[in-house]
């Protein structure tokens, strides 16, 4: 790693899993830049990180815009001199039968969930190569990276793609000391699941809250996942303890999928 305090960017960190990851990395001793399309939520997480005694600032950027992603990394390097960890967490869900998916739907979800992950990987790797000290690139995959879920077909396709990018990038970037891994959460109680519950319910004839409950009932450990459950694992992926792991998309789901 480059000299000085380790530095991370977490995308989509204004709320949910990204926020929990950012706070956890700060607790682990890192300075953390908070990216989101929503500047207001990003800034509130920046305040939480500063209260932990770490440095932070917010960058409003859309991960599906390659130029904005590269500018974000440049801004971080100008202010902090280095980038050691990139967590490509930003993502969206889409609930629709595949037969109803439009070209616009496909473009929107692939632009964010796949192109966004690749742009963050490109921008981070370019900087990490210059530093000559390696680095860690970590992306949000899902249990839907291993199993295509009904009514989440496009979402599942994007998360399978994240696994593919992770495997290929690990092989291309190993020569620079950069590891590339992904985390696969299960059923996490965030606003993303509020949306899935609301939109999926009518297709399944289930009232509000019952779709989340039905999915939660399938979890071996018997409870839904918290953003902190995910953050604990990402903490490991961001730490030197995971130095011998690369190209992996690992389930952290309480036992939903057994791969
Ligand atoms: P969330 O919807 O609660 O939060 C996502 C955040 O990303 C929001 O703050 C949003 O403003 C931001 N965002 C959206 N589009 C963006 C863009 N183009 N550029 C920058 N920021 C953007 O979602 P979450 O549940 O916290 O999920 C985080 C990640 O974890 C996603 O990639 C998601 O697919 C993945 N995941 C979530 C679950 C779950 O159960 N919630 C399960 C598996 C995987």
GROMACS .gro file of C-alpha atoms in nm, residues 82-175:
model
   94
   82UNK     CA    1  -0.363   0.779  -0.255
   83UNK     CA    2  -0.637   0.521  -0.296
   84UNK     CA    3  -0.604   0.179  -0.135
   85UNK     CA    4  -0.956   0.034  -0.137
   86UNK     CA    5  -1.244   0.081  -0.383
   87UNK     CA    6  -1.580  -0.058  -0.275
   88UNK     CA    7  -1.821  -0.054  -0.573
   89UNK     CA    8  -2.136  -0.086  -0.371
   90UNK     CA    9  -2.385   0.132  -0.564
   91UNK     CA   10  -2.660  -0.069  -0.731
   92UNK     CA   11  -3.030  -0.070  -0.806
   93UNK     CA   12  -3.301  -0.337  -0.815
   94UNK     CA   13  -3.568  -0.387  -1.079
   95UNK     CA   14  -3.878  -0.597  -1.024
   96UNK     CA   15  -4.045  -0.712  -1.346
   97UNK     CA   16  -4.126  -1.033  -1.534
   98UNK     CA   17  -3.863  -1.075  -1.806
   99UNK     CA   18  -4.129  -1.064  -2.078
  100UNK     CA   19  -4.211  -0.705  -1.979
  101UNK     CA   20  -3.855  -0.570  -1.966
  102UNK     CA   21  -3.797  -0.275  -2.199
  103UNK     CA   22  -3.478  -0.156  -2.364
  104UNK     CA   23  -3.475   0.142  -2.123
  105UNK     CA   24  -3.507  -0.093  -1.821
  106UNK     CA   25  -3.212  -0.298  -1.939
  107UNK     CA   26  -2.996   0.003  -2.012
  108UNK     CA   27  -3.070   0.159  -1.674
  109UNK     CA   28  -2.985  -0.145  -1.461
  110UNK     CA   29  -2.683  -0.256  -1.663
  111UNK     CA   30  -2.548   0.101  -1.674
  112UNK     CA   31  -2.544   0.122  -1.294
  113UNK     CA   32  -2.488  -0.236  -1.174
  114UNK     CA   33  -2.239  -0.351  -1.439
  115UNK     CA   34  -2.090  -0.049  -1.616
  116UNK     CA   35  -2.064   0.129  -1.280
  117UNK     CA   36  -1.870  -0.160  -1.127
  118UNK     CA   37  -1.635  -0.173  -1.426
  119UNK     CA   38  -1.576   0.204  -1.433
  120UNK     CA   39  -1.491   0.205  -1.061
  121UNK     CA   40  -1.256  -0.089  -1.116
  122UNK     CA   41  -1.086   0.086  -1.408
  123UNK     CA   42  -1.039   0.418  -1.228
  124UNK     CA   43  -0.920   0.253  -0.906
  125UNK     CA   44  -0.680   0.014  -1.080
  126UNK     CA   45  -0.526   0.295  -1.285
  127UNK     CA   46  -0.444   0.484  -0.964
  128UNK     CA   47  -0.331   0.173  -0.773
  129UNK     CA   48  -0.094   0.080  -1.057
  130UNK     CA   49   0.066   0.426  -1.033
  131UNK     CA   50   0.113   0.384  -0.657
  132UNK     CA   51   0.294   0.052  -0.713
  133UNK     CA   52   0.172  -0.076  -0.378
  134UNK     CA   53  -0.123  -0.290  -0.482
  135UNK     CA   54  -0.476  -0.236  -0.361
  136UNK     CA   55  -0.813  -0.393  -0.302
  137UNK     CA   56  -1.111  -0.368  -0.536
  138UNK     CA   57  -1.433  -0.498  -0.385
  139UNK     CA   58  -1.773  -0.506  -0.557
  140UNK     CA   59  -2.134  -0.568  -0.459
  141UNK     CA   60  -2.256  -0.895  -0.601
  142UNK     CA   61  -2.550  -1.088  -0.448
  143UNK     CA   62  -2.707  -1.427  -0.385
  144UNK     CA   63  -2.856  -1.337  -0.726
  145UNK     CA   64  -2.502  -1.379  -0.867
  146UNK     CA   65  -2.543  -1.755  -0.822
  147UNK     CA   66  -2.918  -1.806  -0.874
  148UNK     CA   67  -3.151  -1.620  -1.108
  149UNK     CA   68  -3.453  -1.508  -0.905
  150UNK     CA   69  -3.802  -1.486  -1.053
  151UNK     CA   70  -3.914  -1.122  -1.107
  152UNK     CA   71  -3.551  -1.018  -1.049
  153UNK     CA   72  -3.425  -1.146  -1.385
  154UNK     CA   73  -3.244  -0.833  -1.503
  155UNK     CA   74  -3.105  -0.776  -1.153
  156UNK     CA   75  -2.978  -1.136  -1.143
  157UNK     CA   76  -2.818  -1.092  -1.486
  158UNK     CA   77  -2.628  -0.784  -1.369
  159UNK     CA   78  -2.507  -0.960  -1.055
  160UNK     CA   79  -2.391  -1.266  -1.253
  161UNK     CA   80  -2.197  -1.013  -1.463
  162UNK     CA   81  -2.026  -0.872  -1.153
  163UNK     CA   82  -1.899  -1.224  -1.078
  164UNK     CA   83  -1.759  -1.251  -1.430
  165UNK     CA   84  -1.585  -0.915  -1.410
  166UNK     CA   85  -1.444  -1.007  -1.068
  167UNK     CA   86  -1.294  -1.333  -1.196
  168UNK     CA   87  -1.141  -1.177  -1.510
  169UNK     CA   88  -1.013  -0.863  -1.337
  170UNK     CA   89  -0.847  -1.069  -1.063
  171UNK     CA   90  -0.638  -1.244  -1.329
  172UNK     CA   91  -0.553  -0.922  -1.515
  173UNK     CA   92  -0.461  -0.719  -1.207
  174UNK     CA   93  -0.273  -0.976  -0.995
  175UNK     CA   94   0.055  -0.866  -1.160
   0.00000   0.00000   0.00000
